[in-house]
Coordinates of C-alpha atoms in Angstrom, one line a residue:
X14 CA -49.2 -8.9 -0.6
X15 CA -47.7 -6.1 1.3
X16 CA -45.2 -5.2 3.7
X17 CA -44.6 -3.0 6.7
X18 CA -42.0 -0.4 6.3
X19 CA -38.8 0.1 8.6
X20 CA -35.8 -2.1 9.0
X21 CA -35.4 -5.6 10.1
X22 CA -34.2 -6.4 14.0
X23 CA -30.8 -6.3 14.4
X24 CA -28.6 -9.4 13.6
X25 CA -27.4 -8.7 17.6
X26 CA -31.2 -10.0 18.5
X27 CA -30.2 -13.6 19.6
X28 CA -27.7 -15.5 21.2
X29 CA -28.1 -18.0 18.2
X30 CA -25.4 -17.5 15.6
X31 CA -27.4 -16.2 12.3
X32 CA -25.6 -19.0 9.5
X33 CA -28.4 -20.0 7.8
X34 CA -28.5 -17.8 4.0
X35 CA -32.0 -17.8 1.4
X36 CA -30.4 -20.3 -0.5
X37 CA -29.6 -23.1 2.5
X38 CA -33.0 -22.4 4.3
X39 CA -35.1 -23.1 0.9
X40 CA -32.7 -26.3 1.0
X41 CA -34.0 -27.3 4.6
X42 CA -37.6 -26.6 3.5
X43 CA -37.5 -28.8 0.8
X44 CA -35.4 -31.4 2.8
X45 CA -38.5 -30.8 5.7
X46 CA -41.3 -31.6 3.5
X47 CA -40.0 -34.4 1.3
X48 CA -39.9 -38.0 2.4
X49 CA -42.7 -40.8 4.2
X50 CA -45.5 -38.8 3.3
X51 CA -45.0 -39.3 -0.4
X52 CA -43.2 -43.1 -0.3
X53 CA -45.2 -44.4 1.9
X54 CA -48.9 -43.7 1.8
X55 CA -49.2 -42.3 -2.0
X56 CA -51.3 -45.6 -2.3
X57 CA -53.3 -45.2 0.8
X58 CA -54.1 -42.3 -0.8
X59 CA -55.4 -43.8 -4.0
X60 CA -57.3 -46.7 -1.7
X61 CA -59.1 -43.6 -0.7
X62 CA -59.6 -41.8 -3.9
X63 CA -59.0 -44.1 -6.6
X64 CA -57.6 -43.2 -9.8
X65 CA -57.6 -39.6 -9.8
X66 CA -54.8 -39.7 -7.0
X67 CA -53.5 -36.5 -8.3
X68 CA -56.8 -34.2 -7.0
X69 CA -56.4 -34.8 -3.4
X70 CA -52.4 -33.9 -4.0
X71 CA -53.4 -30.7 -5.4
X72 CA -56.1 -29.7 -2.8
X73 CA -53.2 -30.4 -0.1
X74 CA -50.8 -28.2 -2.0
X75 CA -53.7 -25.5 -2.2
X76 CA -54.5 -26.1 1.9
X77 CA -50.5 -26.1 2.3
X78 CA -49.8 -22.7 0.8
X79 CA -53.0 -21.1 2.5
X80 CA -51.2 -22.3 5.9
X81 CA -47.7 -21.1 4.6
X82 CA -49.0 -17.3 4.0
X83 CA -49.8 -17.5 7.7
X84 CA -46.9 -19.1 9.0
X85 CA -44.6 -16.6 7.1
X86 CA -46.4 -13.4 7.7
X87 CA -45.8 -14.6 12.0
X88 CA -42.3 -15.6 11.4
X89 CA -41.4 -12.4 9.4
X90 CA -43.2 -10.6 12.6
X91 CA -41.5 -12.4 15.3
X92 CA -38.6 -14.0 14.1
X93 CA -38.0 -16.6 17.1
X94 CA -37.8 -20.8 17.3
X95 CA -41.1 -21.4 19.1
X96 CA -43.1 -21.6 16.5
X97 CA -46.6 -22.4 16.5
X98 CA -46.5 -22.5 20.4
X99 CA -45.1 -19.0 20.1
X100 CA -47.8 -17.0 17.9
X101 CA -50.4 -18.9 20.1
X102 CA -49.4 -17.3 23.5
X103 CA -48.9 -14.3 21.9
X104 CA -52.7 -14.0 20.2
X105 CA -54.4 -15.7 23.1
X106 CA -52.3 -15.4 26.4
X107 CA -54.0 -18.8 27.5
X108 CA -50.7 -20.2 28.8
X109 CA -52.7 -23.9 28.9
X110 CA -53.6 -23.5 25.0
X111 CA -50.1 -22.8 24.3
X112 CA -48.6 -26.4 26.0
X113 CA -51.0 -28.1 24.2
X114 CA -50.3 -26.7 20.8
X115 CA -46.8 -27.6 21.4
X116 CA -47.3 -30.7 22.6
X117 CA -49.7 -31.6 19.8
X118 CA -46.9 -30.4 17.4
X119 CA -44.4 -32.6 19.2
X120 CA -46.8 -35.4 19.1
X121 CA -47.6 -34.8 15.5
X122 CA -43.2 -35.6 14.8
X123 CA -43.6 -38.7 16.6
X124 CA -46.4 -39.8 14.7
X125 CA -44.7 -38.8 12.1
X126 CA -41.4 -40.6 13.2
X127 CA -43.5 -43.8 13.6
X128 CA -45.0 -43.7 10.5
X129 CA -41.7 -43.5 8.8
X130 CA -41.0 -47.2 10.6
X131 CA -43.9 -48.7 9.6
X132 CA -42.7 -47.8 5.8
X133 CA -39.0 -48.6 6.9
X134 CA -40.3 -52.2 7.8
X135 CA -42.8 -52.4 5.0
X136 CA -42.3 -53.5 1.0
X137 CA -39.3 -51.8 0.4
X138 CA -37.1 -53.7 3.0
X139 CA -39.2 -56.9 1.9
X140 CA -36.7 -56.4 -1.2
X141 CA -34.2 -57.5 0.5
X142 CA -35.3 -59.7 3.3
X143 CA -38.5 -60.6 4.8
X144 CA -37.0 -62.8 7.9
X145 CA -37.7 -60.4 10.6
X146 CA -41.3 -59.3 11.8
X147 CA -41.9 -55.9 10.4
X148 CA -43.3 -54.6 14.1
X149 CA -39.7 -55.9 15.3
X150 CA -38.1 -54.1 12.4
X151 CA -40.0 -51.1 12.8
X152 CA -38.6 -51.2 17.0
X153 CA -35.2 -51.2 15.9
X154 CA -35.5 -48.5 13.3
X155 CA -36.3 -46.2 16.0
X156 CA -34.1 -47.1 19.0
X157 CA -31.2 -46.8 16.2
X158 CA -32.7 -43.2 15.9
X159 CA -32.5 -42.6 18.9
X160 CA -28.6 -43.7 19.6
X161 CA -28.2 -41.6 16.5
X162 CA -30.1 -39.0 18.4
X163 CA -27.7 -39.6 21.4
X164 CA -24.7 -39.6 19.8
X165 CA -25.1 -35.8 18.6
X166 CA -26.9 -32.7 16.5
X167 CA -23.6 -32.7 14.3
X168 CA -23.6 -36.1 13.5
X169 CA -27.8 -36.2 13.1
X170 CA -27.5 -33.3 11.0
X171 CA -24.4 -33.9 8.0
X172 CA -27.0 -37.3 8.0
X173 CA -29.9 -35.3 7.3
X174 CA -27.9 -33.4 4.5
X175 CA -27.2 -36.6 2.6
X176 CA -30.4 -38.4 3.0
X177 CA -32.1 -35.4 1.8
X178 CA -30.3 -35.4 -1.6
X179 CA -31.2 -39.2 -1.7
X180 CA -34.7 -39.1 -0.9
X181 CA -34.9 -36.2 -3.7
X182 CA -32.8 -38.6 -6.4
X183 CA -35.4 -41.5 -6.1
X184 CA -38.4 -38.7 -6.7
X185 CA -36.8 -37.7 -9.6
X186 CA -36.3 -41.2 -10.8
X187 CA -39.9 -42.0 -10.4
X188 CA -40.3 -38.7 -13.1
X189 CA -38.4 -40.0 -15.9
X190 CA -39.8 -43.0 -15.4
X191 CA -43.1 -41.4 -16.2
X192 CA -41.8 -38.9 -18.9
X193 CA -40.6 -42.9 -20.6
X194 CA -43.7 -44.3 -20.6
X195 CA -46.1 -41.2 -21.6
X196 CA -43.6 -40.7 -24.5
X197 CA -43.8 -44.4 -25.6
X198 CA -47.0 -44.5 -25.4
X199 CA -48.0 -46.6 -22.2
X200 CA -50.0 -45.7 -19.6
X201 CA -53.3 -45.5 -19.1
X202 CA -54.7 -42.1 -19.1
X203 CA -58.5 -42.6 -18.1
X204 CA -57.4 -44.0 -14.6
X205 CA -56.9 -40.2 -13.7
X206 CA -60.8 -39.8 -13.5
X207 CA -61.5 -42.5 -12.0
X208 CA -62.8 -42.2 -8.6
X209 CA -63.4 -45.1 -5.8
X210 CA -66.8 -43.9 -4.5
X211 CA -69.4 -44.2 -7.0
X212 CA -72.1 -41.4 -7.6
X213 CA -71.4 -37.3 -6.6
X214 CA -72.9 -36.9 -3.5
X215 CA -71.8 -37.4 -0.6
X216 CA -70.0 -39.8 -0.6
X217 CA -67.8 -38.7 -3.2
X218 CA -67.0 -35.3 -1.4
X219 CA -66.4 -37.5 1.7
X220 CA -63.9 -40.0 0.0
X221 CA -62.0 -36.6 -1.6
X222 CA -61.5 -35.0 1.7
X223 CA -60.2 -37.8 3.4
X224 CA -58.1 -39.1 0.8
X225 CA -57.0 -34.9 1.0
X226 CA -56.5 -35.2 4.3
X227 CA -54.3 -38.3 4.6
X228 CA -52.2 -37.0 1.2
X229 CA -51.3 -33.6 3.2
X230 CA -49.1 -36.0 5.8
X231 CA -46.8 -35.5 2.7
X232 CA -47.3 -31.7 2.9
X233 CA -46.1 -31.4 6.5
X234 CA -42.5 -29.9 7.7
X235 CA -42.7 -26.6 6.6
X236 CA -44.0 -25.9 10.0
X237 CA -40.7 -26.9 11.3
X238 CA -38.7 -24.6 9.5
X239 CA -39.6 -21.4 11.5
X240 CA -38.2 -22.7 14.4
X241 CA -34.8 -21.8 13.0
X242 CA -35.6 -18.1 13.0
X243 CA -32.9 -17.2 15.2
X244 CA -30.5 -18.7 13.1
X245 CA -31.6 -17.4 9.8
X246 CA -29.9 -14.4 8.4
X247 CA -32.8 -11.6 7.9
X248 CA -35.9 -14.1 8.7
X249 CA -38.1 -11.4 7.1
X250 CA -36.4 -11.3 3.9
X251 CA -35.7 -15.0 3.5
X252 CA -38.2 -16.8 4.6
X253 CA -41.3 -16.0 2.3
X254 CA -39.4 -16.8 -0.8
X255 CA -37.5 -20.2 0.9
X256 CA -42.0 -21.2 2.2
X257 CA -43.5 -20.5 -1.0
X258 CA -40.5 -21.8 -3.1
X259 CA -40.1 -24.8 -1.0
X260 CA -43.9 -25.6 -1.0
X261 CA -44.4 -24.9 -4.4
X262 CA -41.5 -27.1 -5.4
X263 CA -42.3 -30.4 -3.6
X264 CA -46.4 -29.7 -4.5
X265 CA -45.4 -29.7 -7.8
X266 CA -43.1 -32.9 -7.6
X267 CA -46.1 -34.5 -5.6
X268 CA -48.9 -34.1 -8.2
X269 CA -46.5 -35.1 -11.4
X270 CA -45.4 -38.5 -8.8
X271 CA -49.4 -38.9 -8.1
X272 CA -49.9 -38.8 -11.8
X273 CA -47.5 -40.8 -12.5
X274 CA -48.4 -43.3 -10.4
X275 CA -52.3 -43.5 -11.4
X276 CA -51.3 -43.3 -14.9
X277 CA -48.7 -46.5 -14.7
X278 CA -50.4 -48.8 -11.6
X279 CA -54.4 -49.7 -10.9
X280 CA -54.9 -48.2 -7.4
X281 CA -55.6 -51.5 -5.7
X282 CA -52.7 -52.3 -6.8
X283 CA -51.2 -49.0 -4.9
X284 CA -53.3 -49.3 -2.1
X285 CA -52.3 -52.9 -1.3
X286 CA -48.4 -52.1 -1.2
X287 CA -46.3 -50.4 1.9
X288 CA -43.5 -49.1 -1.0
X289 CA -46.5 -47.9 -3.4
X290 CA -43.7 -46.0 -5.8
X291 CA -41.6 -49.7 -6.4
X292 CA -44.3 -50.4 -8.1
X293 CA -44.7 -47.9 -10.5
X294 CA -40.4 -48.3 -10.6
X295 CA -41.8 -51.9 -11.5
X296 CA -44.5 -51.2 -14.1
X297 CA -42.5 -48.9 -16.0
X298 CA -40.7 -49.0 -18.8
X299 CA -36.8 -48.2 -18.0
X300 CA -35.4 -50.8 -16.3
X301 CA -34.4 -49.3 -13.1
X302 CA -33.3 -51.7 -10.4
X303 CA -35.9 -52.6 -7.9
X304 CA -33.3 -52.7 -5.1
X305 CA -31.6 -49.9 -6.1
X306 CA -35.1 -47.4 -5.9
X307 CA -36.1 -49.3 -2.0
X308 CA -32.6 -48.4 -1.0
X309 CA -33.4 -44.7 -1.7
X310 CA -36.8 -45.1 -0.5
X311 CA -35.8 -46.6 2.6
X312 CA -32.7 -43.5 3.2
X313 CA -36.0 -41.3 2.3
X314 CA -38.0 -42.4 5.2
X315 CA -35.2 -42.5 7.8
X316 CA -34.8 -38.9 6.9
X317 CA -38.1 -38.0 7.8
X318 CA -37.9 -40.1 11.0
X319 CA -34.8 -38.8 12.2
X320 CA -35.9 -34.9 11.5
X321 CA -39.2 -35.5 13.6
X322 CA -37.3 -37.7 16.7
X323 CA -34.7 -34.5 16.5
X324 CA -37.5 -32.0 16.6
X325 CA -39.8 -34.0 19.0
X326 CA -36.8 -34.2 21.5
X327 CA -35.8 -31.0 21.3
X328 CA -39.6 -29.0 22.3
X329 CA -39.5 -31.7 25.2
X330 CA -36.5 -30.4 26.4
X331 CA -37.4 -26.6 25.6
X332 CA -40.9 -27.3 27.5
X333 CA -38.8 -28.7 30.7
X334 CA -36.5 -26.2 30.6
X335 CA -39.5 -23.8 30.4
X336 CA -41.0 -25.2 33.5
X337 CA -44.0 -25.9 31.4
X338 CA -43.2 -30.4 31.5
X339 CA -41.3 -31.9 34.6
X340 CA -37.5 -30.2 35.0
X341 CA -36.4 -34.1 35.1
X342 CA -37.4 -34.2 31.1
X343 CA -34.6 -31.3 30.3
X344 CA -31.8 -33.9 30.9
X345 CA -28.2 -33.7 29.1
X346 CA -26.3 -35.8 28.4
X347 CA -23.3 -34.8 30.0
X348 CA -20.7 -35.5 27.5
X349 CA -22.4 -35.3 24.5
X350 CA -24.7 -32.2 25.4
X351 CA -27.8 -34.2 23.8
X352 CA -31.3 -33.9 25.7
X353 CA -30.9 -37.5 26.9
X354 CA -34.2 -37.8 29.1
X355 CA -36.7 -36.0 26.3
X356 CA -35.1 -38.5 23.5
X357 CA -35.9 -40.9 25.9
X358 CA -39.1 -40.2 26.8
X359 CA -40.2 -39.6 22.4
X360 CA -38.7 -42.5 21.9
X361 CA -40.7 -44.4 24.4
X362 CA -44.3 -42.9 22.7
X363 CA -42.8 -43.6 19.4
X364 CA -42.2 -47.4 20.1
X365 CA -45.5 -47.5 21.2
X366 CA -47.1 -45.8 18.6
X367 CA -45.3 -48.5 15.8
X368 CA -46.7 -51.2 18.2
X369 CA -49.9 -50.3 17.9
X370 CA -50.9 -48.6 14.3
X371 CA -50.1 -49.2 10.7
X372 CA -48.7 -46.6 8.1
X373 CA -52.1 -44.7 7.5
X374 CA -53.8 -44.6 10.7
X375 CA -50.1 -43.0 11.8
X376 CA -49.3 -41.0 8.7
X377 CA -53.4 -39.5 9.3
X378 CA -53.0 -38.9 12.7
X379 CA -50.1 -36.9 12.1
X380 CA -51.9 -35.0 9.3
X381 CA -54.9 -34.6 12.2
X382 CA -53.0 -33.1 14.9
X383 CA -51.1 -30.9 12.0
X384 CA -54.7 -29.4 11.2
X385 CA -55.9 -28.5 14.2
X386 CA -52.5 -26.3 15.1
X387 CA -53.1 -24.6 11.4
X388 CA -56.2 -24.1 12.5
X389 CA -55.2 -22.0 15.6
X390 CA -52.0 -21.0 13.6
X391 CA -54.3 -18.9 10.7
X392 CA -56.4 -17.5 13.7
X393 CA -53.7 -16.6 15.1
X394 CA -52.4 -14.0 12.4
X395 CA -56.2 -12.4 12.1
X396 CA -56.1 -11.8 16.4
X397 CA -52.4 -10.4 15.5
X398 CA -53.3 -7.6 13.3
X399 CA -53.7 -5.9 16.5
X400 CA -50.0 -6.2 17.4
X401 CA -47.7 -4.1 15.1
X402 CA -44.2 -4.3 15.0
X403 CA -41.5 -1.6 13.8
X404 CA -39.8 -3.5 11.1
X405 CA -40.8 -4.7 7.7
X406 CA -42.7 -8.0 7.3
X407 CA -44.7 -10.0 4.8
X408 CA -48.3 -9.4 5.3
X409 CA -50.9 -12.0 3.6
X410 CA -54.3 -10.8 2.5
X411 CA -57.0 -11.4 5.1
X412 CA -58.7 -13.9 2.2
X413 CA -56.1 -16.2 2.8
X414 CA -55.8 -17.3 6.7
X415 CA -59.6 -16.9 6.7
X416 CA -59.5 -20.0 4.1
X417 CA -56.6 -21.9 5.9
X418 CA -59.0 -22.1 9.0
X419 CA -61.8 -23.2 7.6
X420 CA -60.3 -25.9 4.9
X421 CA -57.9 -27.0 8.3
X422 CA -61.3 -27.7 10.5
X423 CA -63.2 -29.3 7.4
X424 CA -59.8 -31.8 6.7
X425 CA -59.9 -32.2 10.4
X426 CA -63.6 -33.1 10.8
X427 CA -64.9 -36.4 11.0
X428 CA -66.4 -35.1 7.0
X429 CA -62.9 -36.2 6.1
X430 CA -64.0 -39.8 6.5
X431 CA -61.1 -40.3 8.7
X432 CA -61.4 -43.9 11.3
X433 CA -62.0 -43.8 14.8
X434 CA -58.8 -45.2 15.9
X435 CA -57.4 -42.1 14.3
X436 CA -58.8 -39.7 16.9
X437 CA -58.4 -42.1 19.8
X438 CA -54.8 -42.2 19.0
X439 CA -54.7 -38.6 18.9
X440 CA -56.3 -38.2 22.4
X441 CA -54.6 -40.5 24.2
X442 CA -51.1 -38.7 23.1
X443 CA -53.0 -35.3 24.1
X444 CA -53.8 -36.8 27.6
X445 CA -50.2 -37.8 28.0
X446 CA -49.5 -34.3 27.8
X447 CA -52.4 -33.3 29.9
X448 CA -50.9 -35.6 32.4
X449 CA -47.6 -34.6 32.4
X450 CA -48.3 -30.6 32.7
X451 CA -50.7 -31.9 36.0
X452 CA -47.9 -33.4 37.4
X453 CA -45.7 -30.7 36.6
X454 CA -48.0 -28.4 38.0
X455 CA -48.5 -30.1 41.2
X456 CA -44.4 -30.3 41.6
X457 CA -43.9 -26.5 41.0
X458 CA -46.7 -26.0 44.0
X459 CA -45.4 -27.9 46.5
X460 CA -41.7 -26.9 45.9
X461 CA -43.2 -23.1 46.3
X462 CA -45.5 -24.5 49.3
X463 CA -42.0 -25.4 51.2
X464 CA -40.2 -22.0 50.5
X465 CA -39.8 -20.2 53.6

């Protein structure tokens, strides 16, 4: 893996203030990556899979790092907060392609956001009370987002800090848990090769790829992290070592959870459960407080949904104040400076999306729409060779966004056994977009039309 010689831009490059050192961003990447994906589907996961829940966890981290390569080559190359949206319009120049990349991407949060609800409202709050419907729950979880949202970055952000640490606590406590038992002796080590499809044809490779597919929902948020670029202290020296050391970290924590789980719980048992890792806190052998663990996991998946309502908001706003969606959606709040109408408007497609899906079709639709922008994203860096820049950069071998293309578009195809409603989800949000860049379109011609 090489690099381009010369020096780094100029810390004058921005009008963001550069605070962000190595050691904070690989903290943000890891806060970006952990939370729902892991607490809340790992037993969708093994209803896909079966027993050998840790192989689709390590084909995600395999797809994940392929994808990382690309994303820190373009980052180190044009160190900017656009991301994805940005290395699209500058390999293809197809100012259409570039909308809908970003609004997939801002689709793919709320999704994301939603999916975190579901969880919220699911097994681990049943711990403490059931009285409430779950959809009603699920509601509330985000509108309270969204007055969080409201309220400020500040305040969203010192919460992110803390729930990070949290979420990360009650992973950890799931491993010792594991170390225990496999040190005295229980567990049951043949459910790692067990599989849920019988035979090895097709249907095996079918049940692998979309269990693969669903498990790399856990994977996702490292895609986020470029977008503070501008406020990263030499993005070309820090941010390869805070992707791969981020990704490798939480991949690692990942398979050792999946194993742990399979090894400790049957996977109908998994599968059947909202708050899958409760009951492996459950079937072990310490005697860790039930309550105490969904408390964490429930702080875990608020984290999640408040980073993706913050990020979702925040490209709405960009994309109005861009021209590119209605000027009316770039709203602030006066006082507080927030971007009032575009954490209205997420907030809106969130709350319908809770209403209308359940943890995995939510947590695979995010994974979905995460693909196909890899996809484009790894394309991206091969149509970019043609556009050197003076400064050093990392530069990932040719081998590797060739492979993130093609394993992206395989997890994205309907060969990752993936339902229906999953795609039709996924369109409708697309056509939202659609409509709204029409509309914007139309707006922006007639206000031209009636200059003199």
């Amino acid at each position: 893996m090489t690099t381009t010689s010369e020096a780094p831009e100029a810390s004058g490059d921005t009008p963001l203030k550069r605070a962000i050192g190595p050691k904070l961003l690989i903290l943000f990447v890891i806060g970006d990556i952990l939370g729902t994906g892991i607490y809340a589907t790992t037993g969708k996961v093994a209803g896909k899979v079966g027993g050998a829940l840790w192989l689709p966890f390590v084909i995600g981290f395999a797809v994940a790092l392929l994808t990382a390569a690309s994303y820190v080559e373009l980052v180190g190359k044009y160190p900017k907060a656009a991301g994805a949206a940005l290395y699209t319009q500058k390999a293809f120049k197809v100012p259409f392609l570039t909308f809908i990349i970003a609004f997939m991407v801002m689709c793919s949060g709320l999704s994301s956001a939603s999916a975190a609800a579901r969880a919220f409202s699911g097994d681990y709050l049943t711990e403490f009370t059931d009285a409430v419907p779950p959809t009603l729950i699920a509601i509330l979880f985000i509108l309270a987002l969204a007055a969080l949202n409201l309220r400020g970055v500040s305040e969203s952000v010192k919460t992110n800090v803390v729930l990070t640490i949290v979420e990360l606590s009650g992973l950890l406590v799931i491993l010792v848990i594991g170390a225990y038992s496999v040190l005295a002796g229980d567990g049951q080590a043949s459910r790692l090769g067990e599989f849920e499809a019988s035979g090895t044809g097709f249907a095996l490779m079918t049940s692998i790829l979309g269990a693969t597919a669903l498990g790399f929902f856990a994977f996702v948020g490292f895609e986020d992290s470029v977008n503070m670029a501008e406020e990263t202290k030499d993005p070309a020296r820090s941010f390869p070592k805070a992707i791969f050391l981020g990704v490798a970290v939480t991949g690692t924590v990942y398979v050792l959870v999946a194993l742990v789980s399979s090894l400790l719980v049957d996977y109908r048992t998994l599968e059947k459960s909202s708050g899958p890792l409760l009951e492996v806190v459950k079937a072990g052998g310490l005697d860790f407080p039930p309550k105490l663990f969904s408390l964490i996991a429930l702080f875990a998946v608020t984290n999640s949904a408040l980073i993706n309502i913050m990020m979702a908001s925040r490209l709405c706003y960009g994309m109005a104040n861009e021209r590119i969606l209605p000027r009316a959606m770039g709203k602030v709040l006066p006082r507080r400076r927030t971007p009032v109408t575009g954490i209205i408007f997420v907030s809106v497609i969130a709350i319908g999306l809770v209403s209308t899906g359940e943890i995995e079709g939510l947590g695979d639709t995010t994974a979905f729409l995460l693909l196909c922008v890899f996809a484009v994203v790894n394309i991206a860096v091969l149509v970019l060779r043609k556009d050197p820049v003076e400064h050093a950069h990392f530069r990932t071998p040719t081998a590797l966004p060739v492979l993130g293309a093609i394993a992206a578009l395989i997890l994205a195809s309907p060969l990752a056994d993936r339902d229906a409603e999953v795609y039709i989800r996924a369109g409708i949000l697309v056509l939202i977009g659609i409509g709204l860049w029409a509309v914007n379109k139309l707006v922006l011609k007639a206000r031209h039309e009636e200059l003199p």
